[in-house]
mmCIF file of C-alpha atoms in Angstrom:
data_model
loop_
_atom_site.group_PDB
_atom_site.id
_atom_site.type_symbol
_atom_site.label_atom_id
_atom_site.label_comp_id
_atom_site.label_asym_id
_atom_site.label_seq_id
_atom_site.Cartn_x
_atom_site.Cartn_y
_atom_site.Cartn_z
ATOM 1 C CA MET R 17 -29.073 -6.311 -36.495
ATOM 2 C CA PRO R 18 -26.720 -8.302 -39.090
ATOM 3 C CA GLU R 19 -24.686 -10.842 -37.111
ATOM 4 C CA LYS R 20 -21.357 -9.588 -38.818
ATOM 5 C CA HIS R 21 -21.789 -6.289 -36.844
ATOM 6 C CA CYS R 22 -22.142 -7.832 -33.287
ATOM 7 C CA PRO R 23 -19.822 -10.903 -33.125
ATOM 8 C CA TYR R 24 -20.172 -11.198 -29.562
ATOM 9 C CA LEU R 25 -23.868 -12.168 -29.953
ATOM 10 C CA GLU R 26 -22.937 -15.130 -32.276
ATOM 11 C CA HIS R 27 -23.978 -17.664 -29.649
ATOM 12 C CA GLU R 28 -26.685 -15.508 -27.918
ATOM 13 C CA LEU R 29 -30.095 -16.767 -28.717
ATOM 14 C CA ALA R 30 -31.628 -14.263 -25.957
ATOM 15 C CA SER R 31 -30.774 -11.217 -28.303
ATOM 16 C CA ASP R 32 -33.711 -12.163 -30.672
ATOM 17 C CA PHE R 33 -36.246 -11.542 -27.996
ATOM 18 C CA SER R 34 -37.535 -8.285 -26.113
ATOM 19 C CA ARG R 35 -37.819 -9.400 -22.556
ATOM 20 C CA ASN R 36 -40.249 -8.535 -19.681
ATOM 21 C CA ARG R 37 -43.565 -8.116 -21.899
ATOM 22 C CA TYR R 38 -47.264 -8.340 -20.728
ATOM 23 C CA TYR R 39 -47.946 -10.663 -23.742
ATOM 24 C CA GLY R 40 -45.719 -12.438 -26.188
ATOM 25 C CA SER R 41 -44.990 -15.762 -27.920
ATOM 26 C CA LYS R 42 -42.424 -16.959 -25.377
ATOM 27 C CA PHE R 43 -42.981 -17.534 -21.703
ATOM 28 C CA GLN R 44 -40.258 -16.703 -19.358
ATOM 29 C CA ALA R 45 -40.728 -18.820 -16.133
ATOM 30 C CA ASP R 46 -37.692 -16.844 -14.495
ATOM 31 C CA SER R 47 -39.809 -13.579 -14.570
ATOM 32 C CA VAL R 48 -42.466 -14.910 -12.413
ATOM 33 C CA ALA R 49 -40.734 -14.310 -9.221
ATOM 34 C CA TYR R 50 -40.696 -10.469 -9.877
ATOM 35 C CA ARG R 51 -44.708 -10.409 -9.685
ATOM 36 C CA ASP R 52 -45.012 -7.555 -12.336
ATOM 37 C CA TYR R 53 -47.179 -9.623 -14.841
ATOM 38 C CA LYS R 54 -44.432 -9.140 -17.350
ATOM 39 C CA TYR R 55 -43.867 -13.002 -18.003
ATOM 40 C CA PHE R 56 -43.449 -12.981 -21.754
ATOM 41 C CA ALA R 57 -40.954 -12.156 -24.466
ATOM 42 C CA LYS R 58 -41.638 -11.208 -28.001
ATOM 43 C CA LYS R 59 -39.449 -11.047 -31.019
ATOM 44 C CA ARG R 60 -37.848 -7.525 -31.345
ATOM 45 C CA PRO R 61 -38.409 -5.979 -35.147
ATOM 46 C CA PRO R 62 -34.984 -5.041 -36.742
ATOM 47 C CA SER R 63 -36.101 -1.543 -36.452
ATOM 48 C CA GLU R 64 -36.882 -1.506 -32.648
ATOM 49 C CA SER R 65 -33.821 -0.154 -30.439
ATOM 50 C CA PRO R 66 -33.178 -2.022 -27.244
ATOM 51 C CA SER R 67 -34.546 -0.383 -24.111
ATOM 52 C CA LEU R 68 -31.452 -0.825 -22.326
ATOM 53 C CA VAL R 69 -28.975 1.540 -20.731
ATOM 54 C CA VAL R 70 -25.717 0.544 -19.184
ATOM 55 C CA GLY R 71 -23.415 2.101 -16.658
ATOM 56 C CA LEU R 72 -19.896 0.780 -16.306
ATOM 57 C CA ARG R 73 -17.964 1.588 -13.004
ATOM 58 C CA VAL R 74 -14.168 0.869 -12.982
ATOM 59 C CA ASP R 75 -12.176 0.662 -9.703
ATOM 60 C CA GLU R 76 -9.117 2.436 -10.180
ATOM 61 C CA SER R 77 -7.667 1.681 -6.769
ATOM 62 C CA ALA R 78 -3.909 1.048 -6.705
ATOM 63 C CA SER R 79 -4.120 -2.752 -6.578
ATOM 64 C CA MET R 80 -5.508 -2.787 -10.065
ATOM 65 C CA SER R 81 -2.106 -2.469 -11.329
ATOM 66 C CA ALA R 82 -1.222 -5.821 -10.265
ATOM 67 C CA PHE R 83 -1.244 -9.039 -12.453
ATOM 68 C CA GLY R 84 -2.457 -7.397 -15.594
ATOM 69 C CA ARG R 85 -5.817 -6.488 -14.203
ATOM 70 C CA LEU R 86 -5.916 -2.985 -15.313
ATOM 71 C CA GLU R 87 -5.141 -3.795 -18.936
ATOM 72 C CA ALA R 88 -7.840 -6.575 -18.834
ATOM 73 C CA ALA R 89 -10.082 -4.005 -17.435
ATOM 74 C CA LYS R 90 -9.378 -1.579 -20.102
ATOM 75 C CA ARG R 91 -9.967 -4.325 -23.030
ATOM 76 C CA ALA R 92 -13.230 -5.146 -21.277
ATOM 77 C CA VAL R 93 -14.349 -1.655 -21.089
ATOM 78 C CA ILE R 94 -13.487 -0.785 -24.762
ATOM 79 C CA ALA R 95 -15.230 -3.859 -25.815
ATOM 80 C CA VAL R 96 -18.364 -2.889 -23.974
ATOM 81 C CA TYR R 97 -18.152 0.613 -25.405
ATOM 82 C CA GLU R 98 -17.844 -0.625 -28.982
ATOM 83 C CA PHE R 99 -20.562 -3.029 -28.463
ATOM 84 C CA CYS R 100 -22.863 -0.339 -27.131
ATOM 85 C CA GLN R 101 -22.185 1.916 -29.843
ATOM 86 C CA LEU R 102 -23.046 -0.917 -32.557
ATOM 87 C CA CYS R 103 -26.221 -1.659 -30.913
ATOM 88 C CA GLN R 104 -27.316 1.975 -30.240
ATOM 89 C CA ILE R 105 -27.283 1.333 -26.321
ATOM 90 C CA PRO R 106 -26.667 4.472 -24.303
ATOM 91 C CA VAL R 107 -23.473 3.899 -22.092
ATOM 92 C CA LEU R 108 -22.096 5.690 -19.044
ATOM 93 C CA ILE R 109 -18.587 4.719 -18.079
ATOM 94 C CA PHE R 110 -16.944 6.398 -14.901
ATOM 95 C CA GLY R 111 -13.724 5.352 -13.029
ATOM 96 C CA ASP R 112 -13.243 6.275 -9.321
ATOM 97 C CA THR R 113 -10.695 6.409 -6.832
ATOM 98 C CA ALA R 114 -10.316 7.846 -2.977
ATOM 99 C CA ASP R 115 -7.895 9.492 -0.904
ATOM 100 C CA VAL R 116 -5.521 10.812 -3.435
ATOM 101 C CA SER R 117 -5.000 13.631 -0.913
ATOM 102 C CA ARG R 118 -6.740 15.098 2.184
ATOM 103 C CA LEU R 119 -8.655 17.546 0.049
ATOM 104 C CA GLU R 120 -9.445 14.772 -2.697
ATOM 105 C CA GLN R 121 -11.048 12.250 -0.737
ATOM 106 C CA MET R 122 -13.117 10.898 -3.552
ATOM 107 C CA SER R 123 -12.649 11.373 -7.341
ATOM 108 C CA ILE R 124 -14.893 10.347 -10.162
ATOM 109 C CA PHE R 125 -13.417 10.434 -13.761
ATOM 110 C CA ALA R 126 -16.291 10.538 -16.372
ATOM 111 C CA TYR R 127 -14.799 8.809 -19.481
ATOM 112 C CA VAL R 128 -18.141 8.385 -21.498
ATOM 113 C CA ASP R 129 -21.261 10.369 -20.491
ATOM 114 C CA LEU R 130 -24.840 9.968 -21.342
ATOM 115 C CA ASP R 131 -25.736 13.461 -22.005
ATOM 116 C CA LYS R 132 -22.296 14.324 -24.015
ATOM 117 C CA PRO R 133 -21.371 11.616 -26.323
ATOM 118 C CA ASP R 134 -18.279 12.424 -27.915
ATOM 119 C CA ALA R 135 -16.222 10.891 -30.817
ATOM 120 C CA SER R 136 -13.114 10.946 -28.599
ATOM 121 C CA ASP R 137 -14.702 9.039 -26.005
ATOM 122 C CA ARG R 138 -13.019 5.839 -27.132
ATOM 123 C CA PHE R 139 -9.376 7.262 -26.743
ATOM 124 C CA ARG R 140 -10.321 8.892 -23.353
ATOM 125 C CA LEU R 141 -11.028 5.183 -22.053
ATOM 126 C CA MET R 142 -7.147 4.664 -22.486
ATOM 127 C CA GLN R 143 -6.720 7.162 -19.484
ATOM 128 C CA ILE R 144 -8.140 4.582 -17.061
ATOM 129 C CA ARG R 145 -5.351 3.775 -14.534
ATOM 130 C CA ALA R 146 -4.600 2.658 -10.948
ATOM 131 C CA ARG R 147 -4.519 5.416 -8.468
ATOM 132 C CA SER R 148 -5.194 5.150 -4.862
ATOM 133 C CA ASN R 149 -7.923 3.738 -2.520
ATOM 134 C CA ASN R 150 -11.616 2.848 -3.451
ATOM 135 C CA ARG R 151 -14.819 3.990 -1.864
ATOM 136 C CA ASP R 152 -17.208 1.907 -3.753
ATOM 137 C CA GLY R 153 -20.626 2.930 -1.996
ATOM 138 C CA MET R 154 -20.483 6.563 -3.179
ATOM 139 C CA ALA R 155 -19.236 5.665 -6.622
ATOM 140 C CA LEU R 156 -22.160 3.190 -7.164
ATOM 141 C CA ARG R 157 -24.754 5.609 -5.642
ATOM 142 C CA ILE R 158 -23.529 8.515 -8.190
ATOM 143 C CA MET R 159 -24.004 6.382 -11.187
ATOM 144 C CA ALA R 160 -27.099 4.611 -9.901
ATOM 145 C CA GLU R 161 -28.595 8.025 -9.434
ATOM 146 C CA ARG R 162 -27.855 8.755 -13.019
ATOM 147 C CA LEU R 163 -29.242 5.604 -14.505
ATOM 148 C CA ALA R 164 -32.250 5.677 -12.291
ATOM 149 C CA ALA R 165 -33.311 8.964 -14.151
ATOM 150 C CA CYS R 166 -33.075 7.344 -17.571
ATOM 151 C CA ARG R 167 -36.194 6.651 -19.436
ATOM 152 C CA GLN R 168 -34.975 3.040 -20.682
ATOM 153 C CA GLN R 169 -36.866 0.163 -19.029
ATOM 154 C CA THR R 170 -33.812 -1.761 -18.260
ATOM 155 C CA LYS R 171 -30.991 0.043 -16.323
ATOM 156 C CA LEU R 172 -27.848 -2.098 -15.928
ATOM 157 C CA LEU R 173 -24.842 -1.042 -13.474
ATOM 158 C CA ILE R 174 -21.699 -2.992 -13.661
ATOM 159 C CA SER R 175 -18.859 -2.680 -11.276
ATOM 160 C CA ILE R 176 -15.376 -3.723 -12.267
ATOM 161 C CA SER R 177 -13.180 -4.295 -9.184
ATOM 162 C CA ASP R 178 -10.350 -6.252 -7.826
ATOM 163 C CA GLY R 179 -10.957 -6.011 -4.176
ATOM 164 C CA GLN R 180 -13.190 -5.049 -1.296
ATOM 165 C CA PRO R 181 -13.816 -1.367 -0.416
ATOM 166 C CA LYS R 182 -11.168 0.488 1.224
ATOM 167 C CA ALA R 183 -10.769 4.289 2.060
ATOM 168 C CA MET R 184 -9.701 6.659 4.895
ATOM 169 C CA ASP R 185 -10.354 6.889 7.657
ATOM 170 C CA ASP R 186 -12.894 4.046 8.547
ATOM 171 C CA TYR R 187 -14.490 3.059 5.087
ATOM 172 C CA THR R 188 -13.549 -0.573 5.384
ATOM 173 C CA GLY R 189 -14.766 -3.861 6.729
ATOM 174 C CA SER R 190 -18.377 -4.173 7.912
ATOM 175 C CA TYR R 191 -19.250 -0.328 7.704
ATOM 176 C CA ALA R 192 -18.285 -0.267 3.851
ATOM 177 C CA VAL R 193 -20.140 -3.421 3.364
ATOM 178 C CA ALA R 194 -23.239 -2.061 4.991
ATOM 179 C CA ASP R 195 -22.971 1.068 2.973
ATOM 180 C CA MET R 196 -22.790 -0.773 -0.341
ATOM 181 C CA LYS R 197 -25.483 -3.133 0.265
ATOM 182 C CA GLN R 198 -27.867 -0.202 1.500
ATOM 183 C CA THR R 199 -27.003 1.401 -1.836
ATOM 184 C CA ILE R 200 -27.776 -1.574 -3.917
ATOM 185 C CA GLN R 201 -31.088 -2.190 -2.101
ATOM 186 C CA GLU R 202 -32.163 1.500 -2.502
ATOM 187 C CA TYR R 203 -31.246 1.806 -6.126
ATOM 188 C CA GLU R 204 -32.678 -1.683 -6.959
ATOM 189 C CA ARG R 205 -36.079 -0.265 -5.721
ATOM 190 C CA LYS R 206 -35.747 2.284 -8.340
ATOM 191 C CA GLY R 207 -35.096 0.012 -11.230
ATOM 192 C CA VAL R 208 -31.431 -0.235 -11.336
ATOM 193 C CA ALA R 209 -29.814 -3.854 -11.807
ATOM 194 C CA PHE R 210 -26.513 -4.502 -10.224
ATOM 195 C CA LEU R 211 -23.750 -6.854 -11.408
ATOM 196 C CA ALA R 212 -20.061 -7.125 -10.000
ATOM 197 C CA ALA R 213 -17.436 -8.224 -12.121
ATOM 198 C CA ALA R 214 -14.555 -9.643 -9.892
ATOM 199 C CA ILE R 215 -11.128 -9.637 -11.318
ATOM 200 C CA GLY R 216 -8.917 -10.030 -8.165
ATOM 201 C CA GLN R 217 -8.339 -12.104 -5.111
ATOM 202 C CA ASP R 218 -11.417 -10.917 -3.082
ATOM 203 C CA LYS R 219 -13.910 -12.514 -5.187
ATOM 204 C CA GLU R 220 -15.423 -14.236 -2.196
ATOM 205 C CA VAL R 221 -15.773 -10.821 -0.353
ATOM 206 C CA ILE R 222 -17.269 -9.049 -3.464
ATOM 207 C CA SER R 223 -19.746 -11.980 -3.916
ATOM 208 C CA GLY R 224 -20.632 -11.630 -0.267
ATOM 209 C CA ILE R 225 -21.354 -8.012 -0.707
ATOM 210 C CA TYR R 226 -23.338 -8.106 -3.856
ATOM 211 C CA GLY R 227 -24.988 -11.420 -3.524
ATOM 212 C CA LYS R 228 -24.609 -14.459 -5.611
ATOM 213 C CA GLU R 229 -27.233 -13.580 -8.203
ATOM 214 C CA ARG R 230 -25.422 -10.447 -8.949
ATOM 215 C CA PHE R 231 -21.725 -11.740 -8.972
ATOM 216 C CA LEU R 232 -19.724 -12.452 -12.032
ATOM 217 C CA ASP R 233 -16.337 -14.367 -11.613
ATOM 218 C CA MET R 234 -14.206 -12.735 -14.062
ATOM 219 C CA THR R 235 -10.647 -13.931 -12.825
ATOM 220 C CA ASN R 236 -9.972 -15.380 -16.192
ATOM 221 C CA LEU R 237 -8.835 -12.174 -17.479
ATOM 222 C CA HIS R 238 -8.196 -13.390 -21.080
ATOM 223 C CA GLU R 239 -11.886 -14.258 -21.470
ATOM 224 C CA PHE R 240 -12.994 -11.111 -19.467
ATOM 225 C CA PRO R 241 -13.873 -8.841 -22.453
ATOM 226 C CA ALA R 242 -16.012 -11.280 -24.377
ATOM 227 C CA LYS R 243 -17.731 -12.696 -21.313
ATOM 228 C CA LEU R 244 -18.593 -9.176 -20.009
ATOM 229 C CA VAL R 245 -20.114 -8.395 -23.430
ATOM 230 C CA ARG R 246 -22.305 -11.411 -23.837
ATOM 231 C CA MET R 247 -23.494 -10.771 -20.121
ATOM 232 C CA ILE R 248 -24.858 -7.465 -21.431
ATOM 233 C CA ALA R 249 -26.238 -8.858 -24.446
ATOM 234 C CA ARG R 250 -28.657 -11.132 -22.328
ATOM 235 C CA TYR R 251 -30.185 -7.846 -20.998
ATOM 236 C CA LEU R 252 -31.335 -6.983 -24.625
#
């Protein structure tokens, strides 16, 4: 793909190679830890589409309205969407909140769906907003289930959040953490890779939940969109 079409890839060398191959011209030492014998990378022909699907989960809790976090999240989400469109990467973008009412304890908002791509998707993303609480485990489980069923080799699920999970009546603390860790472990076994983009004050807690190897410190909101796109490019 011409460089002018993907400015976020300007400094990314990894995008020239297709990773996790049984053979190739470039040996990847970091892949040996997975013990799946896919230790090589090879040049990807210009006509070969990336075998990647991306899921983007946006925490729409009320605290996202503080300190410009929501606007930064919107810019990052739009940047990811446009990047995926240019690179022909299937993308799933959901927002979620909890406890809007007793009858609406969990709400999922499908802004961009894998099965129903729409020219109006980019405008629908502007409806992302801060709402109520957040029940992260269920949101991750719903999205991971969708990604696990995709045919792409690499399935990447990124959660954008500013704080630890909290929803009525007792979805908080150790109970919520255990639920999230169980969800991550279950779907990693099904081939879904998780990343947590932390944009708020609870980044140490988020790092503890997801693990340092899955944690992205995005507290610099100005750099957030470009950094997130470059991170996704590394999975190509």
